[in-house]
Each structure stands twice: as structure tokens, then as C-alpha cells.
PDB file of C-alpha atoms in Angstrom:
ATOM      1  CA  SER S  24       1.898   2.946   0.172  1.00 49.00           C
ATOM      2  CA  ALA S  25      -0.569   2.516   3.015  1.00 62.00           C
ATOM      3  CA  GLY S  26       1.956   1.177   5.533  1.00 85.00           C
ATOM      4  CA  ALA S  27       4.936   3.398   4.665  1.00 90.00           C
ATOM      5  CA  ASP S  28       6.154   5.833   7.317  1.00 89.00           C
ATOM      6  CA  ALA S  29       8.141   8.063   4.973  1.00 90.00           C
ATOM      7  CA  ARG S  30       9.183   8.497   1.356  1.00 94.00           C
ATOM      8  CA  ILE S  31      12.248   9.806  -0.445  1.00 96.00           C
ATOM      9  CA  ASN S  32      10.975  12.985  -2.114  1.00 94.00           C
ATOM     10  CA  SER S  33      14.218  13.726  -3.915  1.00 95.00           C
ATOM     11  CA  HIS S  34      17.914  13.073  -3.718  1.00 97.00           C
ATOM     12  CA  ARG S  35      21.169  14.172  -5.273  1.00 96.00           C
ATOM     13  CA  GLY S  36      24.389  12.201  -5.592  1.00 97.00           C
ATOM     14  CA  ALA S  37      25.127   8.929  -3.817  1.00 97.00           C
ATOM     15  CA  VAL S  38      22.169   8.129  -1.542  1.00 97.00           C
ATOM     16  CA  ARG S  39      21.408   4.582  -0.503  1.00 97.00           C
ATOM     17  CA  THR S  40      18.828   2.753   1.619  1.00 97.00           C
ATOM     18  CA  ARG S  41      18.765  -0.435   3.654  1.00 96.00           C
ATOM     19  CA  ALA S  42      15.845  -2.324   5.121  1.00 94.00           C
ATOM     20  CA  PRO S  43      16.156  -3.731   8.656  1.00 92.00           C
ATOM     21  CA  LYS S  44      17.762  -7.177   8.918  1.00 90.00           C
ATOM     22  CA  VAL S  45      19.266  -6.754   5.432  1.00 91.00           C
ATOM     23  CA  SER S  46      23.039  -6.411   5.190  1.00 92.00           C
ATOM     24  CA  SER S  47      23.309  -4.892   1.720  1.00 96.00           C
ATOM     25  CA  TRP S  48      22.557  -1.316   0.694  1.00 97.00           C
ATOM     26  CA  ARG S  49      20.693  -0.368  -2.470  1.00 96.00           C
ATOM     27  CA  GLU S  50      20.617   2.854  -4.441  1.00 97.00           C
ATOM     28  CA  ALA S  51      17.831   5.172  -3.310  1.00 97.00           C
ATOM     29  CA  GLU S  52      15.021   5.958  -5.709  1.00 97.00           C
ATOM     30  CA  ARG S  53      12.838   9.043  -5.880  1.00 96.00           C
ATOM     31  CA  GLY S  54       9.418   8.131  -4.467  1.00 96.00           C
ATOM     32  CA  GLN S  55      10.801   5.111  -2.597  1.00 96.00           C
ATOM     33  CA  ASP S  56       8.739   4.170   0.456  1.00 95.00           C
ATOM     34  CA  LEU S  57      10.541   3.905   3.805  1.00 94.00           C
ATOM     35  CA  PHE S  58       9.294   1.838   6.708  1.00 92.00           C
ATOM     36  CA  ARG S  59      10.117   1.456  10.393  1.00 87.00           C
ATOM     37  CA  ALA S  60      13.859   0.891  11.050  1.00 89.00           C
ATOM     38  CA  TRP S  61      14.934   1.589   7.448  1.00 94.00           C
ATOM     39  CA  ARG S  62      18.257   3.418   7.072  1.00 94.00           C
ATOM     40  CA  VAL S  63      19.060   6.198   4.606  1.00 96.00           C
ATOM     41  CA  ASP S  64      22.705   7.127   4.007  1.00 96.00           C
ATOM     42  CA  SER S  65      24.057  10.045   1.957  1.00 96.00           C
ATOM     43  CA  GLY S  66      27.622  10.072   0.617  1.00 95.00           C
ATOM     44  CA  GLU S  67      30.072  12.858  -0.242  1.00 95.00           C
ATOM     45  CA  LYS S  68      28.452  15.850  -1.997  1.00 95.00           C
ATOM     46  CA  SER S  69      25.056  14.145  -1.709  1.00 96.00           C
ATOM     47  CA  SER S  70      21.739  15.057  -0.105  1.00 95.00           C
ATOM     48  CA  ALA S  71      18.197  13.760   0.221  1.00 96.00           C
ATOM     49  CA  GLU S  72      14.782  14.955   1.334  1.00 93.00           C
ATOM     50  CA  ILE S  73      12.618  12.520   3.295  1.00 92.00           C
ATOM     51  CA  ARG S  74       8.904  13.170   3.756  1.00 88.00           C
ATOM     52  CA  PHE S  75       6.966  11.702   6.693  1.00 83.00           C
ATOM     53  CA  LEU S  76       3.689  10.850   5.014  1.00 81.00           C
ATOM     54  CA  ARG S  77       1.095  11.232   7.768  1.00 72.00           C
ATOM     55  CA  GLU S  78       2.490  14.355   9.420  1.00 68.00           C
ATOM     56  CA  LYS S  79       3.646  16.333   6.356  1.00 72.00           C
ATOM     57  CA  ALA S  80       7.124  16.769   7.813  1.00 76.00           C
ATOM     58  CA  ASN S  81      10.260  16.983   5.672  1.00 82.00           C
ATOM     59  CA  LEU S  82      13.769  16.078   6.767  1.00 85.00           C
ATOM     60  CA  ARG S  83      16.669  17.224   4.618  1.00 89.00           C
ATOM     61  CA  MET S  84      19.810  15.152   4.843  1.00 92.00           C
ATOM     62  CA  ARG S  85      23.135  16.756   4.037  1.00 91.00           C
ATOM     63  CA  GLU S  86      26.214  14.886   2.830  1.00 93.00           C
ATOM     64  CA  ASN S  87      27.719  12.098   4.936  1.00 94.00           C
ATOM     65  CA  THR S  88      24.549  11.658   6.981  1.00 94.00           C
ATOM     66  CA  LEU S  89      22.985   8.445   8.255  1.00 93.00           C
ATOM     67  CA  VAL S  90      19.357   8.451   9.431  1.00 91.00           C
ATOM     68  CA  VAL S  91      17.217   5.631  10.808  1.00 90.00           C
ATOM     69  CA  ILE S  92      13.464   6.045  10.251  1.00 88.00           C
ATOM     70  CA  TYR S  93      11.453   4.950  13.271  1.00 78.00           C
ATOM     71  CA  GLY S  94       8.059   6.056  12.008  1.00 63.00           C
ATOM     72  CA  GLU S  95       5.128   7.052  14.187  1.00 59.00           C
ATOM     73  CA  VAL S  96       5.783   7.230  17.901  1.00 52.00           C
ATOM     74  CA  GLU S  97       3.296   6.685  20.668  1.00 47.00           C
ATOM     75  CA  ARG S  98       4.035   9.705  22.818  1.00 44.00           C
ATOM     76  CA  GLU S  99       2.046  12.534  24.363  1.00 44.00           C
ATOM     77  CA  ALA S 100       2.492  14.740  21.319  1.00 44.00           C
ATOM     78  CA  GLY S 101       2.411  11.910  18.764  1.00 49.00           C
ATOM     79  CA  GLY S 102       4.452  12.605  15.649  1.00 53.00           C
ATOM     80  CA  HIS S 103       7.367  10.822  14.018  1.00 58.00           C
ATOM     81  CA  HIS S 104      10.770   9.707  15.139  1.00 76.00           C
ATOM     82  CA  ALA S 105      14.137   9.493  13.372  1.00 83.00           C
ATOM     83  CA  SER S 106      17.572   8.660  14.685  1.00 89.00           C
ATOM     84  CA  LEU S 107      20.526  10.699  13.385  1.00 91.00           C
ATOM     85  CA  GLU S 108      23.690   8.661  13.804  1.00 90.00           C
ATOM     86  CA  ARG S 109      26.041  11.055  12.006  1.00 91.00           C
ATOM     87  CA  GLY S 110      25.897  14.178   9.853  1.00 93.00           C
ATOM     88  CA  THR S 111      23.399  17.018   9.515  1.00 92.00           C
ATOM     89  CA  LEU S 112      19.629  16.938   9.238  1.00 87.00           C
ATOM     90  CA  ALA S 113      17.381  19.919   8.557  1.00 85.00           C
ATOM     91  CA  THR S 114      13.717  19.817   9.573  1.00 78.00           C
ATOM     92  CA  ARG S 115      10.993  21.606   7.659  1.00 73.00           C
ATOM     93  CA  LEU S 116       7.521  21.020   9.016  1.00 63.00           C
ATOM     94  CA  ASP S 117       4.301  22.376   7.575  1.00 56.00           C
ATOM     95  CA  GLU S 118       3.090  24.893  10.159  1.00 50.00           C
ATOM     96  CA  LEU S 119      -0.617  24.256   9.695  1.00 41.00           C
ATOM     97  CA  ALA S 120      -0.345  20.470   9.852  1.00 54.00           C
ATOM     98  CA  GLY S 121       0.554  20.364  13.544  1.00 59.00           C
ATOM     99  CA  ALA S 122       3.430  18.048  12.681  1.00 65.00           C
ATOM    100  CA  THR S 123       5.884  16.918  15.339  1.00 77.00           C
ATOM    101  CA  VAL S 124       9.243  15.290  14.626  1.00 79.00           C
ATOM    102  CA  GLU S 125      11.610  13.899  17.219  1.00 86.00           C
ATOM    103  CA  VAL S 126      15.251  13.422  16.204  1.00 90.00           C
ATOM    104  CA  GLU S 127      17.390  11.277  18.498  1.00 91.00           C
ATOM    105  CA  THR S 128      21.209  11.534  18.344  1.00 94.00           C
ATOM    106  CA  PRO S 129      23.961   9.863  20.383  1.00 93.00           C
ATOM    107  CA  SER S 130      23.755  12.703  22.954  1.00 94.00           C
ATOM    108  CA  ALA S 131      20.361  14.426  22.588  1.00 93.00           C
ATOM    109  CA  VAL S 132      16.684  14.244  21.705  1.00 92.00           C
ATOM    110  CA  ALA S 133      15.427  17.251  19.718  1.00 92.00           C
ATOM    111  CA  VAL S 134      11.686  17.830  19.216  1.00 89.00           C
ATOM    112  CA  SER S 135      10.197  20.300  16.764  1.00 85.00           C
ATOM    113  CA  GLU S 136       6.587  21.186  16.080  1.00 80.00           C
ATOM    114  CA  ASP S 137       6.160  23.206  12.891  1.00 76.00           C
ATOM    115  CA  GLY S 138       8.821  25.503  11.479  1.00 79.00           C
ATOM    116  CA  GLN S 139      12.428  24.895  10.488  1.00 84.00           C
ATOM    117  CA  GLY S 140      15.520  23.786  12.333  1.00 86.00           C
ATOM    118  CA  LEU S 141      18.799  21.923  12.090  1.00 89.00           C
ATOM    119  CA  VAL S 142      20.330  19.001  14.011  1.00 92.00           C
ATOM    120  CA  LYS S 143      24.026  18.216  13.568  1.00 93.00           C
ATOM    121  CA  VAL S 144      26.093  15.410  15.120  1.00 93.00           C
ATOM    122  CA  LEU S 145      29.789  16.247  15.504  1.00 91.00           C
ATOM    123  CA  ASP S 146      32.653  13.784  15.931  1.00 88.00           C
ATOM    124  CA  GLY S 147      32.469  12.311  19.423  1.00 90.00           C
ATOM    125  CA  GLY S 148      28.653  12.494  19.512  1.00 90.00           C
ATOM    126  CA  THR S 149      28.194  16.157  20.515  1.00 92.00           C
ATOM    127  CA  THR S 150      24.932  17.492  19.065  1.00 93.00           C
ATOM    128  CA  LEU S 151      24.119  21.009  17.882  1.00 92.00           C
ATOM    129  CA  VAL S 152      20.411  21.856  17.626  1.00 91.00           C
ATOM    130  CA  ALA S 153      19.231  25.057  15.937  1.00 90.00           C
ATOM    131  CA  ASN S 154      15.657  26.325  15.978  1.00 89.00           C
ATOM    132  CA  HIS S 155      15.188  28.771  13.119  1.00 87.00           C
ATOM    133  CA  THR S 156      11.410  29.301  13.024  1.00 86.00           C
ATOM    134  CA  SER S 157       9.554  26.822  15.234  1.00 85.00           C
ATOM    135  CA  LYS S 158       7.362  28.183  18.004  1.00 84.00           C
ATOM    136  CA  LYS S 159       7.581  24.840  19.853  1.00 84.00           C
ATOM    137  CA  ALA S 160      11.100  23.386  19.754  1.00 89.00           C
ATOM    138  CA  ARG S 161      12.871  21.734  22.658  1.00 91.00           C
ATOM    139  CA  VAL S 162      15.877  19.553  23.391  1.00 93.00           C
ATOM    140  CA  ARG S 163      17.106  17.310  26.187  1.00 92.00           C
ATOM    141  CA  SER S 164      20.151  15.248  26.909  1.00 93.00           C
ATOM    142  CA  ARG S 165      19.886  11.481  26.495  1.00 89.00           C
ATOM    143  CA  ARG S 166      21.512  11.236  29.915  1.00 85.00           C
ATOM    144  CA  LYS S 167      19.162   9.591  32.396  1.00 82.00           C
ATOM    145  CA  GLY S 168      16.995  12.268  34.022  1.00 81.00           C
ATOM    146  CA  GLY S 169      18.129  14.922  31.539  1.00 79.00           C
ATOM    147  CA  ALA S 170      16.096  18.130  31.781  1.00 84.00           C
ATOM    148  CA  GLU S 171      14.294  19.372  28.685  1.00 90.00           C
ATOM    149  CA  ILE S 172      14.856  22.990  27.629  1.00 92.00           C
ATOM    150  CA  ALA S 173      12.712  25.088  25.322  1.00 92.00           C
ATOM    151  CA  LEU S 174      14.377  26.643  22.298  1.00 91.00           C
ATOM    152  CA  PRO S 175      12.708  29.884  21.198  1.00 89.00           C
ATOM    153  CA  GLU S 176      13.071  30.953  17.561  1.00 88.00           C
ATOM    154  CA  ASN S 177      16.633  31.777  16.472  1.00 86.00           C
ATOM    155  CA  THR S 178      18.258  30.001  19.385  1.00 88.00           C
ATOM    156  CA  GLY S 179      20.122  26.760  19.703  1.00 89.00           C
ATOM    157  CA  SER S 180      21.637  24.233  22.018  1.00 90.00           C
ATOM    158  CA  LYS S 181      24.830  22.263  22.307  1.00 90.00           C
ATOM    159  CA  VAL S 182      24.578  18.851  23.955  1.00 92.00           C
ATOM    160  CA  VAL S 183      27.811  17.065  24.835  1.00 91.00           C
ATOM    161  CA  LYS S 184      27.440  13.319  25.267  1.00 89.00           C
ATOM    162  CA  GLY S 185      26.700  12.545  28.929  1.00 88.00           C
ATOM    163  CA  LYS S 186      26.029  16.178  29.878  1.00 89.00           C
ATOM    164  CA  GLU S 187      22.971  18.432  30.089  1.00 87.00           C
ATOM    165  CA  ALA S 188      21.726  20.503  27.147  1.00 85.00           C
ATOM    166  CA  GLU S 189      23.052  24.092  27.133  1.00 83.00           C
ATOM    167  CA  PHE S 190      21.016  27.031  25.852  1.00 77.00           C
ATOM    168  CA  GLU S 191      22.831  29.426  23.501  1.00 68.00           C
ATOM    169  CA  ARG S 192      22.197  31.934  20.758  1.00 60.00           C
ATOM    170  CA  ILE S 193      21.905  30.330  17.374  1.00 54.00           C
ATOM    171  CA  TRP S 194      24.880  29.838  15.100  1.00 49.00           C
ATOM    172  CA  ALA S 195      24.431  31.171  11.563  1.00 39.00           C
ATOM    173  CA  GLU S 196      24.236  27.790   9.840  1.00 47.00           C
ATOM    174  CA  ARG S 197      21.152  27.426   7.695  1.00 49.00           C
ATOM    175  CA  ASP S 198      20.265  24.903   5.031  1.00 47.00           C
ATOM    176  CA  SER S 199      21.275  27.209   2.156  1.00 45.00           C
ATOM    177  CA  HIS S 200      23.470  24.625   0.396  1.00 40.00           C
ATOM    178  CA  LEU S 201      20.238  23.041  -0.860  1.00 36.00           C
ATOM    179  CA  ASP S 202      18.840  26.286  -2.311  1.00 40.00           C
ATOM    180  CA  GLY S 203      18.434  25.976  -6.055  1.00 37.00           C
ATOM    181  CA  VAL S 204      18.719  22.168  -6.078  1.00 31.00           C
ATOM    182  CA  PRO S 205      15.701  20.689  -7.905  1.00 32.00           C
ATOM    183  CA  GLY S 206      13.170  19.268  -5.454  1.00 31.00           C
ATOM    184  CA  PHE S 207      14.556  21.157  -2.433  1.00 29.00           C
ATOM    185  CA  GLN S 208      12.807  24.551  -2.761  1.00 26.00           C
TER     186      GLN S 208
END
């Protein structure tokens, strides 16, 4: 649809959506349009792929993940914005599209331009950010005045709620659990 910010490309298992100002959830549908402030929630042993329509950016939700779609953002780099409240989200952006996606968590803001990465919110709000292939990934703490750090390929960051982002070598977690699932290749 013309006004949609994103769409559910595919899903597996119990995935549900909720429009803003609506208290009830409904079962997600393949091809379902998502608009500003819509929520997408995946249950146990479930996953979903969300496609930002204008920027050609895909977000892969793992099980037990809740994402809020904020749509296009008016920022220097432009792009799209999502809020990850809990769980794990993998980013896959088309390198030639110049796509930018910003993922906000309880403790961090991760930005990726092209390439692949992973954002995971642990219990207590600590965030792990992995940059697998992006040439332009960065992260900062949500703490007021938090410094932004660049994340070269195959590096990552751990951001504890209320503290600065820490640079570290990447952990080995990739999005392989979705390999072989129809619609996730």
C-alpha cells in the first residue's frame, strides 16, 4: 500500500500484530502492511521477516521478540526506525540500495547502512550489537550524551543500560537458525 512503512514478507509459528491504540492482537498474515507504531510479536519457536518498503531493508525477528515499527525517520542519514523491546533482530539490508535502519533498544541505538548484523536485548535491558558485513555500522548508548562508536565488519558492542557502548570482537552468533526456512533465504 502507498502509505505502509513495512510489510510482513514471511513468518513461521505464532506471530501476531497490533495497531497503535488497539488493545487486541491479531494473527499476522504474509503480505500484511505495517504502519507507524504497529507492533509485531513472535512467540516460542516462531520467527518473521519484515521488509521496509522504501529502503529495501529486511529485519528478521527470532522467537520471543517484540518490535515496534516507527517507519521513516527524519534524520541526517534518513532511513527507517524500529524499536526492539525484547528478543533478537537480524538486519539484512540491500547493499546497493543505500538503505539505513536504526534499531532502538532499552539501552542502545544501533544504526546499520547496508550489510548484515544482529541486535539482541538481554534480560535487564543490556544490548548486544553485532556487525557481520556492514561497512557503515555504529552504536551508541541511550544515556544522555552517549558517544557513538563505529563497528567495523565482524565486530560488536555490548551496551549495559545507563552505561557507554563498549567495543569488542564479535561473538559467533549468526542468523543460521533461519537457514532453510521458506521465505528466509
